[in-house]
Backbone as numpy.savetxt, mean C-alpha at the origin, in Angstrom:
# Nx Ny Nz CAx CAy CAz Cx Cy Cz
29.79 -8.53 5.34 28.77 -7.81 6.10 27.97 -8.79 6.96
28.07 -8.77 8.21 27.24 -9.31 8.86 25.22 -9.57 9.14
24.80 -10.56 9.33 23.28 -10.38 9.20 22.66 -9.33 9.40
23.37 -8.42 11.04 22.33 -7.62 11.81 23.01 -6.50 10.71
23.67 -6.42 10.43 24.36 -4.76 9.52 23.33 -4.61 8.54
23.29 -6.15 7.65 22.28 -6.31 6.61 21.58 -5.77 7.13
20.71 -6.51 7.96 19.06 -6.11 8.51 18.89 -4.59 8.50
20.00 -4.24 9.08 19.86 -2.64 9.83 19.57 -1.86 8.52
20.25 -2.07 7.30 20.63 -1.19 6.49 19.39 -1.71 5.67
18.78 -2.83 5.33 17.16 -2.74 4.41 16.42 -1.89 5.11
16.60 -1.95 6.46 15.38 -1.02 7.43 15.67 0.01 6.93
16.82 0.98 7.27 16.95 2.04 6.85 16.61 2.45 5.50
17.29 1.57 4.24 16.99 2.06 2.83 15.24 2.18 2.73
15.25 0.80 3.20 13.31 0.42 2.38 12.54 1.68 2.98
12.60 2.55 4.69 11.94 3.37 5.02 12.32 4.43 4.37
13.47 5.20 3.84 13.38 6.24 2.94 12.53 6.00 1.67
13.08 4.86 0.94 12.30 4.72 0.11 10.73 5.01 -0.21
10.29 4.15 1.15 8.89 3.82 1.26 8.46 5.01 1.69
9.02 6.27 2.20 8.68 7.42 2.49 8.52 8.32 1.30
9.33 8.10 0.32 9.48 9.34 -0.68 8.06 8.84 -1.85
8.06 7.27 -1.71 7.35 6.56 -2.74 5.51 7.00 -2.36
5.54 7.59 -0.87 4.12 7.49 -0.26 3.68 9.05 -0.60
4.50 9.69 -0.11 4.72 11.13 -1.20 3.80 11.65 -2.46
4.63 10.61 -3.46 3.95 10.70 -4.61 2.43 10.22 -4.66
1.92 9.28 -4.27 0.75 8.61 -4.42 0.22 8.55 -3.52
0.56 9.36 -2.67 -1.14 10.13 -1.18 -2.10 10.61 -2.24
-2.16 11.62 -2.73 -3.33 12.64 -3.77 -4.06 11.07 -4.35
-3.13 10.58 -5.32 -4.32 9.35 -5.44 -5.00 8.36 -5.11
-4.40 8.34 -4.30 -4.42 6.84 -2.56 -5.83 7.67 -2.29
-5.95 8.80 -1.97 -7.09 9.65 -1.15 -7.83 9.23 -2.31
-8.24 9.88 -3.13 -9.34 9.60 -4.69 -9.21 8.12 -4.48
-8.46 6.87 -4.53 -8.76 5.69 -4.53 -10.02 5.80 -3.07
-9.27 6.09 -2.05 -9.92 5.41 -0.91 -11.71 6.57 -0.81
-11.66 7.10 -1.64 -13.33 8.10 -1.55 -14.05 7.20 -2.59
-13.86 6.32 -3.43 -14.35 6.02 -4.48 -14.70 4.71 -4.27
-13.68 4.00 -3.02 -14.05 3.09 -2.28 -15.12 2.85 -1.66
-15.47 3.88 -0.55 -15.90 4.20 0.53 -17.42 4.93 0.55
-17.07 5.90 -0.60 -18.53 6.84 -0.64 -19.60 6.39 -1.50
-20.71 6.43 -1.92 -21.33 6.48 -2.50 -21.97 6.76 -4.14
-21.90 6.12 -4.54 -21.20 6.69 -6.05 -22.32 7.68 -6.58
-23.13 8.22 -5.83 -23.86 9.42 -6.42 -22.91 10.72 -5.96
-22.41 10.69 -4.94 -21.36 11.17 -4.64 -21.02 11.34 -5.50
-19.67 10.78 -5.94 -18.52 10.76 -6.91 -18.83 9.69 -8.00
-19.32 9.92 -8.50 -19.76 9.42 -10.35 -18.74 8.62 -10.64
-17.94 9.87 -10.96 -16.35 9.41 -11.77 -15.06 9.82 -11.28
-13.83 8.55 -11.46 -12.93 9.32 -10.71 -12.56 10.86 -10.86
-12.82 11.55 -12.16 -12.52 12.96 -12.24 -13.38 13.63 -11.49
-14.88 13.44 -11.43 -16.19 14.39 -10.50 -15.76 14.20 -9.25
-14.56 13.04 -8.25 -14.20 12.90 -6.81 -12.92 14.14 -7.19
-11.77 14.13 -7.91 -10.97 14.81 -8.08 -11.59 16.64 -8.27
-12.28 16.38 -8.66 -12.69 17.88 -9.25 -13.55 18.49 -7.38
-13.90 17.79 -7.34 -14.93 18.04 -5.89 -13.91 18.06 -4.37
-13.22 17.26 -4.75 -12.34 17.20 -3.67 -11.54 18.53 -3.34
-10.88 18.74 -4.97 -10.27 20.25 -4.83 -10.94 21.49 -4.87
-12.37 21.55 -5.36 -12.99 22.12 -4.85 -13.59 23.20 -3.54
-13.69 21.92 -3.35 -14.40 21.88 -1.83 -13.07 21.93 -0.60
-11.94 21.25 -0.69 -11.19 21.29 0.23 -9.73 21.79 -0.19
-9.71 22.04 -1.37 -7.98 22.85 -1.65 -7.01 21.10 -1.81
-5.91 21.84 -2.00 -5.07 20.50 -2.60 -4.42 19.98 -1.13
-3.85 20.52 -0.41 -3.47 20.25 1.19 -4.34 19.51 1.67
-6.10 20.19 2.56 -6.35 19.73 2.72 -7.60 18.58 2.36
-7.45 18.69 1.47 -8.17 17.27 0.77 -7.35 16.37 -0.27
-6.80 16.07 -0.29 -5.28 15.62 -0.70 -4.21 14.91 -0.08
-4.36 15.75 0.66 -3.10 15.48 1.85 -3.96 14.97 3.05
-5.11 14.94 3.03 -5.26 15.22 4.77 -5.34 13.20 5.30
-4.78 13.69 6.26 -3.97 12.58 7.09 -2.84 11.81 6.79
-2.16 12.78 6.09 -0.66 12.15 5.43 0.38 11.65 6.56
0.39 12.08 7.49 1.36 11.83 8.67 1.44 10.58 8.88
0.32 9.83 9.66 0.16 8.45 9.29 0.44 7.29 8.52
0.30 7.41 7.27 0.94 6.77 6.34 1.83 7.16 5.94
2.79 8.27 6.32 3.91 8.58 5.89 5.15 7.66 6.80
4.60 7.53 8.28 5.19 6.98 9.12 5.26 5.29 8.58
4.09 5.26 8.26 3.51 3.80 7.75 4.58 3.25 7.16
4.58 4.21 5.70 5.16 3.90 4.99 6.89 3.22 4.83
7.48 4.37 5.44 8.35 4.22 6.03 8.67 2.86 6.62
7.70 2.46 7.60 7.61 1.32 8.27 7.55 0.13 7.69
6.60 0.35 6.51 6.29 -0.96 5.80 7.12 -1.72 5.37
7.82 -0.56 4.10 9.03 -0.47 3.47 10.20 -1.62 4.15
10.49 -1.05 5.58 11.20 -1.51 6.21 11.67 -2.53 6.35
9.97 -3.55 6.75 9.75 -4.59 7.14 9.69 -5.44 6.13
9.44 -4.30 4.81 9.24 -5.71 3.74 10.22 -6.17 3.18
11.38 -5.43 2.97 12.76 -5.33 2.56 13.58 -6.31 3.69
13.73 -5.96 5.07 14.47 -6.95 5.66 13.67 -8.45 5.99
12.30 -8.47 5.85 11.65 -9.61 5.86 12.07 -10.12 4.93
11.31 -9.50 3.68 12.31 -10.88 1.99 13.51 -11.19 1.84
14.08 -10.39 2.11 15.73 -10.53 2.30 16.11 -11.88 3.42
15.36 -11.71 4.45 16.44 -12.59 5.65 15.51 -14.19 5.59
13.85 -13.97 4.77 13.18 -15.47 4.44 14.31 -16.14 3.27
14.56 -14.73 2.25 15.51 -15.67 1.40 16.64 -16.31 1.43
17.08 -15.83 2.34 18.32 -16.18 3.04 18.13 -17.65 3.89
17.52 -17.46 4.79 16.97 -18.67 5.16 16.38 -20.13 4.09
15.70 -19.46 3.00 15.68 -20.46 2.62 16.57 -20.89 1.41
17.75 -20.33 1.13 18.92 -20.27 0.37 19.54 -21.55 1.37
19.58 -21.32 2.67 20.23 -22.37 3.87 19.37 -23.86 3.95
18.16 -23.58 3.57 17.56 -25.01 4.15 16.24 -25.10 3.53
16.75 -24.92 1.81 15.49 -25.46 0.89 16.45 -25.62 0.12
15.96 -26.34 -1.23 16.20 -26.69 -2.34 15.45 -25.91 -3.37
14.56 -25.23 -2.98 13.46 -24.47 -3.65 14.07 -23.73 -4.99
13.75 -23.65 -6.16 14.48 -22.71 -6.84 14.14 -20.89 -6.82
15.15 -20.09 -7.73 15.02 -19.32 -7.61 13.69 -18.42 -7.53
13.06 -18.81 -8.28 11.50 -18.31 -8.94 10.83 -18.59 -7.29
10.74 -19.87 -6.79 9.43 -20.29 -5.54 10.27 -19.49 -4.35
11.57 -19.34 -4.33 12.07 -18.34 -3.21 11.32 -16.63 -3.29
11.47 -16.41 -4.34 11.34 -15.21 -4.54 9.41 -15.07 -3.92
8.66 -15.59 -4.41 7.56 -16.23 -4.32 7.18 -16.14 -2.76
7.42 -16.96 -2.04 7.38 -17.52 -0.82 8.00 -16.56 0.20
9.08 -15.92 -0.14 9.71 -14.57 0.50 8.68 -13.36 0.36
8.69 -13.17 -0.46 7.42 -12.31 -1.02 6.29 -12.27 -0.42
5.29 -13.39 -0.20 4.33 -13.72 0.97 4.84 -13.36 2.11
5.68 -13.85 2.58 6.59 -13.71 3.99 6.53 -12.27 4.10
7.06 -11.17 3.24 7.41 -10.06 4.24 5.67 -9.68 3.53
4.85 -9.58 2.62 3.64 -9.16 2.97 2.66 -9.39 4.12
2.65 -10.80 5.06 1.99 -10.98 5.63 3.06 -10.12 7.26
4.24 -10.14 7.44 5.37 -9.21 8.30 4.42 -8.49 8.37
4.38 -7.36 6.88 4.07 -5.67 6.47 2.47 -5.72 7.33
1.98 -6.42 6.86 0.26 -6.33 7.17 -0.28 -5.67 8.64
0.89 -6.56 9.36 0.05 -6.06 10.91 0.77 -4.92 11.11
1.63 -4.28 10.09 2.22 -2.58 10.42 1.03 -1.79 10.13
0.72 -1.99 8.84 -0.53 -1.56 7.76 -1.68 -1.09 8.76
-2.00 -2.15 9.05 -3.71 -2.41 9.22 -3.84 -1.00 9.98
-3.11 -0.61 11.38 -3.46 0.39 11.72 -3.11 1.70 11.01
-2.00 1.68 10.70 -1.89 2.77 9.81 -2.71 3.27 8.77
-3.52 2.44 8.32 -4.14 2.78 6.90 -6.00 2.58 7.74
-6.03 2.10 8.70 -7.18 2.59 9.73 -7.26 3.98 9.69
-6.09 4.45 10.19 -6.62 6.07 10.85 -6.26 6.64 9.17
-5.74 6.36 8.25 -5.47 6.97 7.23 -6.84 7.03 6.17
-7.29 6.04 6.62 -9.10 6.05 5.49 -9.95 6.71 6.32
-10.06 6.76 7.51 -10.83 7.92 8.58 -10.71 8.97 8.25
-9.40 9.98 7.87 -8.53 10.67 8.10 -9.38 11.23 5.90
-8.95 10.14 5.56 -9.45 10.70 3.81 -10.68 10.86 3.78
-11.70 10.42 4.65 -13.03 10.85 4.15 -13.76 11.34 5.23
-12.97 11.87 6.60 -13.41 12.79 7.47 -14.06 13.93 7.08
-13.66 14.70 6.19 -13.94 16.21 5.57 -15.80 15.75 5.05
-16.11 14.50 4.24 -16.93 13.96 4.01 -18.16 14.08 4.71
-17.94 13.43 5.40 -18.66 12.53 6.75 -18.92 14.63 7.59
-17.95 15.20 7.47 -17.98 16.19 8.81 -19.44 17.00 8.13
-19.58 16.65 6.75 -20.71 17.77 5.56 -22.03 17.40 6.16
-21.90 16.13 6.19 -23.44 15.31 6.18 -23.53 14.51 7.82
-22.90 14.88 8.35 -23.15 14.20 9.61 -23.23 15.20 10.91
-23.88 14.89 11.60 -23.53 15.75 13.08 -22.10 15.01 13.98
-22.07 13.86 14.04 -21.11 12.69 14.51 -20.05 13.56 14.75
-19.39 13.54 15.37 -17.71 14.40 15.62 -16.55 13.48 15.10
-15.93 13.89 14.23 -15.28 13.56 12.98 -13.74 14.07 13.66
-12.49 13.50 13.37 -11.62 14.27 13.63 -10.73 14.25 12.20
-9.96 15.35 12.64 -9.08 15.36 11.08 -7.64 15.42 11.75
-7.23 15.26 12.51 -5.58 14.88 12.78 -5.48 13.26 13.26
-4.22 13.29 13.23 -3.74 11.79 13.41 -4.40 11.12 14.99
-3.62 11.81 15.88 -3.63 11.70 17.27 -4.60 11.65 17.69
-5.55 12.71 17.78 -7.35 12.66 18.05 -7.76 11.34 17.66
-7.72 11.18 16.20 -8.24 10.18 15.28 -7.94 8.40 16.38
-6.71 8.42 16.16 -6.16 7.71 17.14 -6.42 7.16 18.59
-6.70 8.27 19.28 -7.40 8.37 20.46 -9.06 7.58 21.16
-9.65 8.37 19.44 -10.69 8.16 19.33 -11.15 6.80 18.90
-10.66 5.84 18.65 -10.57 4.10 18.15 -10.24 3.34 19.42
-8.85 3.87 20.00 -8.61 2.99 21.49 -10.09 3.54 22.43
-10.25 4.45 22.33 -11.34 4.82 23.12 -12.60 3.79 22.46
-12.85 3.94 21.78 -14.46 3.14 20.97 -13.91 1.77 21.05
-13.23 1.22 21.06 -12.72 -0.11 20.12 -11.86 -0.75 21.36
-10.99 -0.26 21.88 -9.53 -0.59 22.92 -8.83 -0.55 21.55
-7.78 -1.13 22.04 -6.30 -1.17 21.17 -6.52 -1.46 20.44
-7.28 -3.16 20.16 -7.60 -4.24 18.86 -8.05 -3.31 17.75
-9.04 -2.49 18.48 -9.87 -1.95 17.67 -8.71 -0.94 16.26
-7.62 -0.82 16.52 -6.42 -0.42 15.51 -6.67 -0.98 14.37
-6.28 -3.01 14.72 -6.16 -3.63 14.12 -7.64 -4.65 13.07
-8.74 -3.42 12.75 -9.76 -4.02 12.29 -9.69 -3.86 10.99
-10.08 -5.10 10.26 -9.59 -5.31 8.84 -8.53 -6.08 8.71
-7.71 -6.55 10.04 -6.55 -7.23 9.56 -6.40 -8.57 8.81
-7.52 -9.02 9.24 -7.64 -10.29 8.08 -7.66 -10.21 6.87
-8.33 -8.91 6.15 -8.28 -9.28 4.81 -7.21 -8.45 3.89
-6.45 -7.23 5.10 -5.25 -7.03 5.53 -4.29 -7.56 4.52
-4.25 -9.02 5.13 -3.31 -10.41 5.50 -3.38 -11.08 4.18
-4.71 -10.97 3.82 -4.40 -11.18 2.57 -4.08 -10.77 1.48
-4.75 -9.77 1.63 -3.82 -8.86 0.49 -2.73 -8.74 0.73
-2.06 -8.25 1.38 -0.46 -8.18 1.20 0.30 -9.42 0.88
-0.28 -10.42 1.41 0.51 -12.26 0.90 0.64 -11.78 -0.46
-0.67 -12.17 -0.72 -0.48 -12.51 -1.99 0.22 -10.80 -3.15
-0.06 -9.90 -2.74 0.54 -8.44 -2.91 2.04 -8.59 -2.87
2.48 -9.17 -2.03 3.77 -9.51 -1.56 4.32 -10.04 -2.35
4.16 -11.51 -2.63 4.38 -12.26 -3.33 4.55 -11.95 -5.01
3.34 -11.14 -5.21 2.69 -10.42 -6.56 4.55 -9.58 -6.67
4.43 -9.12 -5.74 5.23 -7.41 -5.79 6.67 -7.92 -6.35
7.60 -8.65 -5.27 8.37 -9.34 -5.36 9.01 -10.04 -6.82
8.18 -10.48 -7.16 8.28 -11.49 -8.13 8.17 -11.06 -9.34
7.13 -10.34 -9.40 7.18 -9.20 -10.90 8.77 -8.18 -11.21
8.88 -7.78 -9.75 10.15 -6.73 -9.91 11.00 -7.72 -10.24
11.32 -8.59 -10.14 12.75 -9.37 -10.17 12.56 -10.28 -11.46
11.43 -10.51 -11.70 11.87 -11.35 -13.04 11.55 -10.33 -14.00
11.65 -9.11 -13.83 11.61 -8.14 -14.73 12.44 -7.60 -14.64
13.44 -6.97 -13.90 15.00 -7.42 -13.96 15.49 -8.06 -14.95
15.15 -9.31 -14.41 16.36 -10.29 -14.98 15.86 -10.23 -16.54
14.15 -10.47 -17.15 14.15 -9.89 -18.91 14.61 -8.94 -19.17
14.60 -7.75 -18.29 15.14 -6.98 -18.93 17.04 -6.82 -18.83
17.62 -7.84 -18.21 19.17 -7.56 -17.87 19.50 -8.54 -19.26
18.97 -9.24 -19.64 19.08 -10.15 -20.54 18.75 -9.53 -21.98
18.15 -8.38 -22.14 18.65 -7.44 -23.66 19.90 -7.33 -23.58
20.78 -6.97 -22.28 22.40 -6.49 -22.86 22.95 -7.77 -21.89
23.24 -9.05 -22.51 23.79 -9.82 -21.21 25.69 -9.91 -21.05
25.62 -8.59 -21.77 27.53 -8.66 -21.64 27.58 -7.53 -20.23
26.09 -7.01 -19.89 26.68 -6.51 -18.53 26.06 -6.79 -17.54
26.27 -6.31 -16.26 26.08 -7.32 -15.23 25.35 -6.51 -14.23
25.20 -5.68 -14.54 23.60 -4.86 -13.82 23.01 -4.31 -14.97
21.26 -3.84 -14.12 20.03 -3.16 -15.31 20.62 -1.88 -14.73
20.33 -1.17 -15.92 20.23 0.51 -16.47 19.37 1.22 -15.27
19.06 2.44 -14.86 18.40 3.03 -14.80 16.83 2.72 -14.70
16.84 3.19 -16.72 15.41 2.68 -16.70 14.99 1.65 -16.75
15.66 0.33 -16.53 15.26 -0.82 -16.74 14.70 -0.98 -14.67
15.60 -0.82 -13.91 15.05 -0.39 -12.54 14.08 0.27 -12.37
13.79 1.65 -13.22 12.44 2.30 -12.74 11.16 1.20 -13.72
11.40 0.76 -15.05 10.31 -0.13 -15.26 9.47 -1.02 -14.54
10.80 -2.16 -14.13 10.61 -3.17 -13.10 9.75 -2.40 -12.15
9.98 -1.83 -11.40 9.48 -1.21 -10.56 7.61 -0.67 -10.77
7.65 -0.08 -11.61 6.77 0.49 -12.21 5.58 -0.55 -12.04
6.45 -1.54 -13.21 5.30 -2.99 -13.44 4.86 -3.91 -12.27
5.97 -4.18 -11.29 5.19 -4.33 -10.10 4.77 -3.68 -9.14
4.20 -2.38 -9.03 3.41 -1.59 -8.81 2.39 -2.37 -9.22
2.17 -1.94 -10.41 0.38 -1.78 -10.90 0.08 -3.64 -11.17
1.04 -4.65 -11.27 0.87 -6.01 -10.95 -0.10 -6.09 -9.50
0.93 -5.63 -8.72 0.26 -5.49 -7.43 -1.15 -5.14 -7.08
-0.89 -4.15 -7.77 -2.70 -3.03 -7.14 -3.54 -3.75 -8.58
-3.18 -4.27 -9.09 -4.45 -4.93 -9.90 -4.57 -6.41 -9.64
-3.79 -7.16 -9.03 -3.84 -8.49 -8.51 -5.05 -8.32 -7.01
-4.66 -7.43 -6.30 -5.33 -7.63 -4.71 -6.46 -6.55 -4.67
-6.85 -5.44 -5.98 -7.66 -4.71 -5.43 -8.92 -4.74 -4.94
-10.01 -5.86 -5.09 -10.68 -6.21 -4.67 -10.84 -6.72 -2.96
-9.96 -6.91 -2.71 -8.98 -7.41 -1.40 -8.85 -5.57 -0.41
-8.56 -5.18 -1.37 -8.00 -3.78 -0.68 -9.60 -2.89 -0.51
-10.23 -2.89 -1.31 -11.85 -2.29 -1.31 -12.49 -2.77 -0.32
-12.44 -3.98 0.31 -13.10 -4.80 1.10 -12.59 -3.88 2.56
-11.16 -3.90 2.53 -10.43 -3.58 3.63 -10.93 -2.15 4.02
-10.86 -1.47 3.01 -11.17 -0.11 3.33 -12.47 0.21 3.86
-13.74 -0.30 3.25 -15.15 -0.47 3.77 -14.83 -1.21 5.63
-14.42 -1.92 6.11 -14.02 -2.42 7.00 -13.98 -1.23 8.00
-12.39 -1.06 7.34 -12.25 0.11 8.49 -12.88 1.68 8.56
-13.71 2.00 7.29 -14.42 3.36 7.98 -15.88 2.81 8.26
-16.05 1.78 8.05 -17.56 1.37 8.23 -17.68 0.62 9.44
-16.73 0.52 10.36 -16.24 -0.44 11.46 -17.15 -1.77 11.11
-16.83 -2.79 10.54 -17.37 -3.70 10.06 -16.34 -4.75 9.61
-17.04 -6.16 9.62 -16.32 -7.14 9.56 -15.87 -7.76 7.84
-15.96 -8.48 6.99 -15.56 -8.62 5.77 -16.67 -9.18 5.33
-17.53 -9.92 5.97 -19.23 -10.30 5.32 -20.06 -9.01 4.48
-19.78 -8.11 6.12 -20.91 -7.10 6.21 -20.49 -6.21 4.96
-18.63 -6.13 4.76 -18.08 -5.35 3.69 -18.22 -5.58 2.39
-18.58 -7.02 2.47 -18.76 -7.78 1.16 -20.66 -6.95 0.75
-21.41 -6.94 1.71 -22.58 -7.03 1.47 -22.77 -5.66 1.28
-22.18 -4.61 2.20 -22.03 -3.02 1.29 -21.82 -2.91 0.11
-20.52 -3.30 -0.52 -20.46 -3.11 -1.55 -21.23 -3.35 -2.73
-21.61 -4.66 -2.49 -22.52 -5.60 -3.76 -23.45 -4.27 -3.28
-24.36 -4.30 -2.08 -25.88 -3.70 -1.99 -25.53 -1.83 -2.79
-24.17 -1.66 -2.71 -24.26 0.56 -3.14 -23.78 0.44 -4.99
-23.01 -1.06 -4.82 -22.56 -0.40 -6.17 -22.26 -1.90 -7.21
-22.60 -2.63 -6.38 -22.77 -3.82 -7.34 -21.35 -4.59 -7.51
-20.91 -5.90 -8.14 -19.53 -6.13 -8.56 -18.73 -5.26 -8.81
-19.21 -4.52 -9.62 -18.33 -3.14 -10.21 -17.85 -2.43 -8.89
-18.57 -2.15 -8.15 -18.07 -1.81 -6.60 -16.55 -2.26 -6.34
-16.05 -3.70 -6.22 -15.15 -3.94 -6.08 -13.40 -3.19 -7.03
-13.92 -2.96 -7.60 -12.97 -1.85 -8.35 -13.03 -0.39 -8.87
-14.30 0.04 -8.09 -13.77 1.63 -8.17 -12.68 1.99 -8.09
-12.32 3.02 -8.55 -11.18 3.60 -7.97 -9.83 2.85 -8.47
-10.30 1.80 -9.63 -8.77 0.83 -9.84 -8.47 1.84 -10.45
-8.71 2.63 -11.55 -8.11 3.45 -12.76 -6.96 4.07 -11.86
-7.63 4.84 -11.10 -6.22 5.61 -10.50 -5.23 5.33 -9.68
-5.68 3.87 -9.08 -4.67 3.44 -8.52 -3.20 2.91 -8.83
-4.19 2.58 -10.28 -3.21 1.84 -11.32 -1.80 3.06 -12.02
-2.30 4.35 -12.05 -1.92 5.39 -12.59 -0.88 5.62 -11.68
-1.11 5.84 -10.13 -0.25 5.81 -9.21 0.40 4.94 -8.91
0.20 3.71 -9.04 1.06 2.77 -8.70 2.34 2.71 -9.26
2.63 3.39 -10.56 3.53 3.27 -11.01 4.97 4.31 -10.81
4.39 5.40 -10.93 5.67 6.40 -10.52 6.09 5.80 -8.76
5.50 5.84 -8.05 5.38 5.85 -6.91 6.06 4.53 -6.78
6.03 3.20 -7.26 6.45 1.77 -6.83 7.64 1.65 -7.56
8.19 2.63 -8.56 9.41 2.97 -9.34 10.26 3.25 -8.44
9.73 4.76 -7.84 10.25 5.42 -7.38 11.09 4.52 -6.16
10.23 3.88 -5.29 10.39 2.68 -3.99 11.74 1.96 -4.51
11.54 1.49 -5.74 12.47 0.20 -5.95 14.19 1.13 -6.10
13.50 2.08 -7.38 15.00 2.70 -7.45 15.78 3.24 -6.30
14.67 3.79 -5.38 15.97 4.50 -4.50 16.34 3.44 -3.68
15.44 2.39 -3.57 16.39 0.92 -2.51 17.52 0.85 -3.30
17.20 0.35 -4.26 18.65 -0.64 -5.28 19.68 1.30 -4.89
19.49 2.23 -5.37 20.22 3.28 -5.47 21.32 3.60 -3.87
20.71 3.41 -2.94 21.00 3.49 -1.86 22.12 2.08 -1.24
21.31 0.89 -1.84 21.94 -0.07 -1.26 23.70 0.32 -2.46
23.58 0.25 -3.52 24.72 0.79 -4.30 25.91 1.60 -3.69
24.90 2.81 -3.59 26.04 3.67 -3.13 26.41 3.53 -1.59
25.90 2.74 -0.62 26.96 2.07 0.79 26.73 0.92 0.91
């Protein structure tokens, strides 16, 4: 198989994947990113944001609302992160000595910091988009709730750049997310291929585990990283000012609202990602 066939075909797998995987864990992505963002007299507890949310806005649209976006995202991310780790490892299979473990590692960084500048805008209009309904209660401000408007409305305020605000800390989270992600799935693999070592692939569930565990590796390694980001982009603000929201509404603890459920989601959802890559790359 040639490089570009390779390439072509992670793009393709990782964006189904990363599509079906975004699916599952929008409903809690939204509850993460309100618990982030709002005020915790607001939403107390993650169940009083869940309970209020459906409430007040039905499961569609408060749930769902601005799924399009990150669905595309997703898709996208997926893409980039799959033929990025793949073609760094490759590369450095050609012209390192590095062992297996610091490849995996270093690839890992590589396609997170790729993924990041897909992200940043996508998950811009996607935290607008989750706590629009919010903002539309208590504000006069004109709020939009579709993608495109939403969209519109940033190049207009901001120019283009203005997409890409938050990308710095973005950048970091995903490195090291990347790296995190990568590296957990695969040496969890390989413990777990090493219960039966008379065969020469993992099971099923040994794929959806792996998977699973670097999920919630992930979202509990960078979430502090990711809270910052999100204040950023609905607060149009830089990472000082995000730092200084948070401490001033909700204290250290601020920095991890919202982990419980992320952690909950991370797992079906980052299962789901890994199995249908490996499943897909299998069957062509």
């Amino acid at each position: 198989m040639s490089e570009l066939e390779s390439a072509l075909k992670d793009i393709a797998y990782g964006s189904i994947a990363g599509a079906i995987g975004k699916v599952i864990e929008y409903p809690f992505d939204t509850v993460k990113v309100r618990l982030q963002t709002q005020p915790a007299h607001l939403f107390p507890t993650t169940w009083s944001c869940i309970h209020s949310t459906y409430v007040n806005e039905g499961i569609w649209k408060g749930f769902y609302q601005g799924i399009a976006s990150p669905l595309f995202g997703a898709a996208l991310e997926n893409a980039v992160l799959f033929v990025s780790f793949n073609q760094c490892t490759n590369f450095l299979n050609t012209y390192t000595s590095l062992n297996s473990l610091m490849k995996t590692v270093v690839s890992g960084a590589f396609a997170g910091a790729c993924a990041s500048f897909v992200l940043t805008p996508v998950e811009l209009i996607k935290c607008k988009l989750q706590v629009s309904n919010i903002s539309n209660s208590s504000s006069a401000t004109l709020r939009h709730t579709e993608v495109w408007p939403t969209v519109k409305s940033v190049i207009r305020e901001r120019g283009i750049l203005g997409l890409w605000q938050g990308q710095f800390s973005t950048l970091i989270r995903e490195c090291i997310g990347g790296a995190v992600w990568f590296t957990t799935y695969e040496v969890m693999k390989l413990k777990l291929l090493a219960l039966h070592p008379l065969e020469q692939e993992n099971k099923t569930w040994e794929l959806l585990a792996a998977g699973a565990t670097a999920g919630v590796a992930f979202n509990a390694s960078i979430f502090p990283a990711d809270t910052v980001k999100s204040v950023c982009q609905t607060e149009h603000t830089n990472i000082v000012n995000a730092l200084k929201i948070i401490l001033r509404n909700h204290g250290f603890n601020g920095f991890y609202r919202g982990l419980g459920i992320t952690l909950i989601r991370a797992a079906p959802a980052n299962a789901t990602v890994f199995y249908t890559y490996e499943t897909l790359k299998k069957l062509f």
